Every structure is written in structure tokens, then in C-alpha cells.
């Protein structure tokens, strides 16, 4: 029987892997968060090492257990390109998926072999392609026909060969997904080869003529925050004909890469409707887990079922998966200090903090994350407040109309699930970028130092 979401447990910090001490203070990885905030200052991300490693291992095992063929799990660097985080994920056994020259250089610097790297993205200029060839990456995922030509010319010039996957845009938009996240939409997103427009067939024809660029299989990535596992099955089933065509043309599909996108259970992307209501009318969604809890096994089963449906009794390809948010999101919290509480009687109450979308919370613009009071997580949520960031910029908001306990200046808020896309999005906007600490068994270590004011201007050149 399916496990139903229990509304009473929705706001219990336990659900987020947090404990509460006798004073009501939140504990993460054995450390009181208010103490960590005091010691290292805020804004501060705090990564729970054990939770991150366990999540990564659970993902790996789910895919391995439920898919009968070979599997590889590649962590999507773009989601959290912090070396200290990647190192934990890597030790758990995940490989790398990168989407820029910076990410590729980072992967190599962190010790990944090229054979453990898949390279993605719509923007692959010559220096990136050359580095891919020089470092012998396992696959370049071809995003467009022109990229195939560029790669061919480059391989001719360098007298080398390369294995590629073709990224297909299957024209599938997962249910409820906002347009900004729907990367498998033909009209809404430039990514991938246009299946319906015949580009995949054309790419195969060109690959047939190429002696240096070798077809190894397919890739898609249909969006992020997908909470209906069957969407993967639906997307895969769209590809039955192209798979048959590929076989008829004499190609072997050795690998199928289904991208990332698995939802997390304690935070979520807003749907298109929710986003409209929130940004247009300030109606923040009521809570986080508005659906039943899913496991990695649910996703793995759907993907496995989809591949069985497409390949029938034929040989199943190796399955590659590229999760980002489902690995990193739920192990990290972002601490903000409430600087002042400002109220206009009968109108609104604001909590003015040291972090908002201008510098550290960009995902809260389109995702719902729970917010806890670290000083006393048991206080009842008695008020509706707007939580702002520090910038002199009206849109610098964490959340409008958030239900919160009574909060006083100096208290610390925890924005939950800050492990995916927060650090990637952060910007200075007049404030140093935050430090990151990792906690484990009551011990804290800094894995990224806070930016200094000097570092904020060190790239600038002033002519006198
Ligand atoms: C090609 C590709 N793979 C994997 C991912 C990771 O997605 P997620 O963080 O939703 O798992 C992304 C995210 O944008 C992506 O573009």
C-alpha cells in the first residue's frame, strides 16, 4: 500500500534530519545551529556530511538494485559545485556530469578520471571541446547538429576520436512543471536535438558518415523537481520509434542517459500556477510536502520500466543517471540572522535578514523551502511575515507572507534544503558571498571561507 503523507509531521524538523535540544534549539549533524551561526557568522550554509553521503549511497543502490543492466550515477556539478560537497558525493561512489569548462576543470582537479565524466550543455565552445578530447572524457553529449560538425572538424584536426551520446528533446513536459524548468519542451527550451523536427534522424545520418565521432547512445533531461516518476516512463515511451530506427540503421545503443530531475521530498519547485499566484498576488504555497513521499526506488522502477518498454526483449543499454538536487538538496541548510523586525501596523511585518535572493536565496523565487527558527523550533507559527534580504532592492525577498513563529532581532533562521542551486546562483550584490561549514557527529569544519571585502574588488582595474 502506498504511504500517505502525514500532515501532522509536516513541520517536524525530524523530517529534515534535524533534532531539537531541551531548549528547543535545532541540532544538525550533532551541532546546535545557533552556536554554529555565532562561531562562523551568517549567511552560512551548513552541510550535514553523513546525511549527504547516505543520500548519495541510497541513490546509487536504488538504481543498481532495480535496473538489470549496468548503471552509472553521475552527480550534476551545476547543482552544487563546491569541492567539499563534491568530495563527499564522490567518496560515496558517484561520478561526474559537467556542463561548462569550469566544471570540467574542477572535476579533473578533484581527481576524476576523464572516463568518469559526462559533458553536457548547450554551450560548448572550442576550448571546452578541446579539453574534453585532451582529457579523454567518457561521453560528450551532443546538443545540436552544428555541435556534431564542430566535433567532427576538431577530431579531424587533432587526429583523434570521441564517443558521443545524442541529447534528444522529446517534447515532454512533466505534469505541473513551470515553463522555466521544462527542458524537454520543444517550444519552450532550445536544449537537445528536436525529435519531432527530424534532427535525431539527421544526426544519425551524419554520424554514419563520420569516422571519428562514434555514436554510443541517447540522453535526455526533461526538467527538474519531477515528482511523478511515471513522467520518465512517458518520456522514454516517446522514443520507441527513434530507437527502432536507430537499430534499423545498424547502430547499437550501448548507453541510455536519462538525465536528472528527481524531486526532493522536503522542498519543491512551484508549479506554473503556484508561481503565478505567488509572484503576481503574493500567495505563497501553504507547505512543502504536498504529495506522498517517494523513494529513489520509485524513480528507478519507472526508468527501468520505461527502458524495458522501449527495448523489449532486446539487450538493455547501460543506464546513466545524472541527479543533482535529489542528492544534494536535503543535506544542507542556510542560516540567516534576523537583523531587525520592522512593522507597519495593520499592513505587514518584515524580518530583515542578511540573505535574500540578491545574494544567497535565489531558488526561493520559484521553489518552496521550509523555514525554521533555530533558537526555538517549538514556537508555534503565530504570525505571517515577509522575510527580506539585506540589499537596498525591493525584490530582495526570501519569502513573502510566510507563516512563522514570533521572531526577535538576533535570532537565526534556517532555510531548509539549501543544497541544490543556492550556491550556484549566489552573487555578491554588495555583500560578501557566504561561507560553508560541514557538520558531522558534533564537529564542524569550514569547507568554504566567507568572501572577503578585498576579494570582492580584486578583479577590478582602476586607472588613475
Ligand atoms: C543535463 C542535466 N543533467 C542533470 C541535471 C540535474 O538535474 P537535477 O538537479 O534536477 O537532478 C541538470 C540540471 O539542470 C541538467 O541540465
PDB file of C-alpha atoms and ligand atoms in Angstrom, residues 59 74-79 97-99 120-122 141 167 181 183 191 219-226 232 257-263 269 321-327 420-421, ligand 1:
ATOM      1  CA  UNK A  59      20.527   6.657  -4.796  1.00  0.00           C
ATOM      2  CA  UNK A  74      26.948  10.962 -12.287  1.00  0.00           C
ATOM      3  CA  UNK A  75      26.450  13.884  -9.895  1.00  0.00           C
ATOM      4  CA  UNK A  76      25.340  17.049 -11.732  1.00  0.00           C
ATOM      5  CA  UNK A  77      28.046  19.506 -10.683  1.00  0.00           C
ATOM      6  CA  UNK A  78      25.987  22.573 -11.582  1.00  0.00           C
ATOM      7  CA  UNK A  79      23.683  21.878  -8.688  1.00  0.00           C
ATOM      8  CA  UNK A  97      28.362  15.277 -15.005  1.00  0.00           C
ATOM      9  CA  UNK A  98      29.656  18.701 -16.035  1.00  0.00           C
ATOM     10  CA  UNK A  99      28.242  21.455 -18.197  1.00  0.00           C
ATOM     11  CA  UNK A 120      26.664  18.307 -21.249  1.00  0.00           C
ATOM     12  CA  UNK A 121      25.295  21.720 -22.059  1.00  0.00           C
ATOM     13  CA  UNK A 122      24.063  23.919 -24.890  1.00  0.00           C
ATOM     14  CA  UNK A 141      26.504  14.770 -25.051  1.00  0.00           C
ATOM     15  CA  UNK A 167      20.656  14.609 -26.455  1.00  0.00           C
ATOM     16  CA  UNK A 181      12.162  24.121 -15.710  1.00  0.00           C
ATOM     17  CA  UNK A 183      13.881  21.325 -20.515  1.00  0.00           C
ATOM     18  CA  UNK A 191      18.197  22.112 -25.470  1.00  0.00           C
ATOM     19  CA  UNK A 219      20.416  11.281 -23.498  1.00  0.00           C
ATOM     20  CA  UNK A 220      17.519  13.374 -22.313  1.00  0.00           C
ATOM     21  CA  UNK A 221      16.823  15.588 -19.365  1.00  0.00           C
ATOM     22  CA  UNK A 222      13.184  16.575 -19.121  1.00  0.00           C
ATOM     23  CA  UNK A 223      13.253  19.010 -16.230  1.00  0.00           C
ATOM     24  CA  UNK A 224      13.966  19.413 -12.561  1.00  0.00           C
ATOM     25  CA  UNK A 225      11.877  18.692  -9.468  1.00  0.00           C
ATOM     26  CA  UNK A 226       9.890  15.911 -11.166  1.00  0.00           C
ATOM     27  CA  UNK A 232      10.222   9.236 -17.100  1.00  0.00           C
ATOM     28  CA  UNK A 257      21.270   8.559 -20.099  1.00  0.00           C
ATOM     29  CA  UNK A 258      18.004   9.804 -18.579  1.00  0.00           C
ATOM     30  CA  UNK A 259      19.478  12.969 -17.028  1.00  0.00           C
ATOM     31  CA  UNK A 260      18.480  14.130 -13.563  1.00  0.00           C
ATOM     32  CA  UNK A 261      15.401  15.910 -12.291  1.00  0.00           C
ATOM     33  CA  UNK A 262      14.152  13.657  -9.481  1.00  0.00           C
ATOM     34  CA  UNK A 263      12.237  15.705  -6.950  1.00  0.00           C
ATOM     35  CA  UNK A 269       9.585  23.601  -7.369  1.00  0.00           C
ATOM     36  CA  UNK A 321      21.553   8.896 -14.389  1.00  0.00           C
ATOM     37  CA  UNK A 322      22.637  12.462 -13.563  1.00  0.00           C
ATOM     38  CA  UNK A 323      20.937  13.500 -10.315  1.00  0.00           C
ATOM     39  CA  UNK A 324      21.680  16.870  -8.774  1.00  0.00           C
ATOM     40  CA  UNK A 325      19.015  18.180  -6.428  1.00  0.00           C
ATOM     41  CA  UNK A 326      17.867  14.793  -5.154  1.00  0.00           C
ATOM     42  CA  UNK A 327      21.399  14.116  -3.910  1.00  0.00           C
ATOM     43  CA  UNK A 420      20.804  22.485  -4.659  1.00  0.00           C
ATOM     44  CA  UNK A 421      21.301  25.537  -6.837  1.00  0.00           C
TER      45      UNK A 421
HETATM   46  C1  LIG B   1      21.696  17.769 -18.387  1.00  0.00           C
HETATM   47  C2  LIG B   1      21.357  17.824 -16.942  1.00  0.00           C
HETATM   48  N1  LIG B   1      21.554  16.728 -16.193  1.00  0.00           N
HETATM   49  C3  LIG B   1      21.277  16.728 -14.870  1.00  0.00           C
HETATM   50  C4  LIG B   1      20.784  17.860 -14.246  1.00  0.00           C
HETATM   51  C5  LIG B   1      20.478  17.806 -12.773  1.00  0.00           C
HETATM   52  O1  LIG B   1      19.133  17.993 -12.548  1.00  0.00           O
HETATM   53  P1  LIG B   1      18.520  17.892 -11.081  1.00  0.00           P
HETATM   54  O2  LIG B   1      19.305  18.791 -10.215  1.00  0.00           O
HETATM   55  O3  LIG B   1      17.117  18.349 -11.232  1.00  0.00           O
HETATM   56  O4  LIG B   1      18.599  16.457 -10.671  1.00  0.00           O
HETATM   57  C6  LIG B   1      20.550  19.022 -14.996  1.00  0.00           C
HETATM   58  C7  LIG B   1      20.012  20.219 -14.360  1.00  0.00           C
HETATM   59  O5  LIG B   1      19.741  21.225 -14.915  1.00  0.00           O
HETATM   60  C8  LIG B   1      20.857  19.006 -16.389  1.00  0.00           C
HETATM   61  O6  LIG B   1      20.670  20.075 -17.148  1.00  0.00           O
END
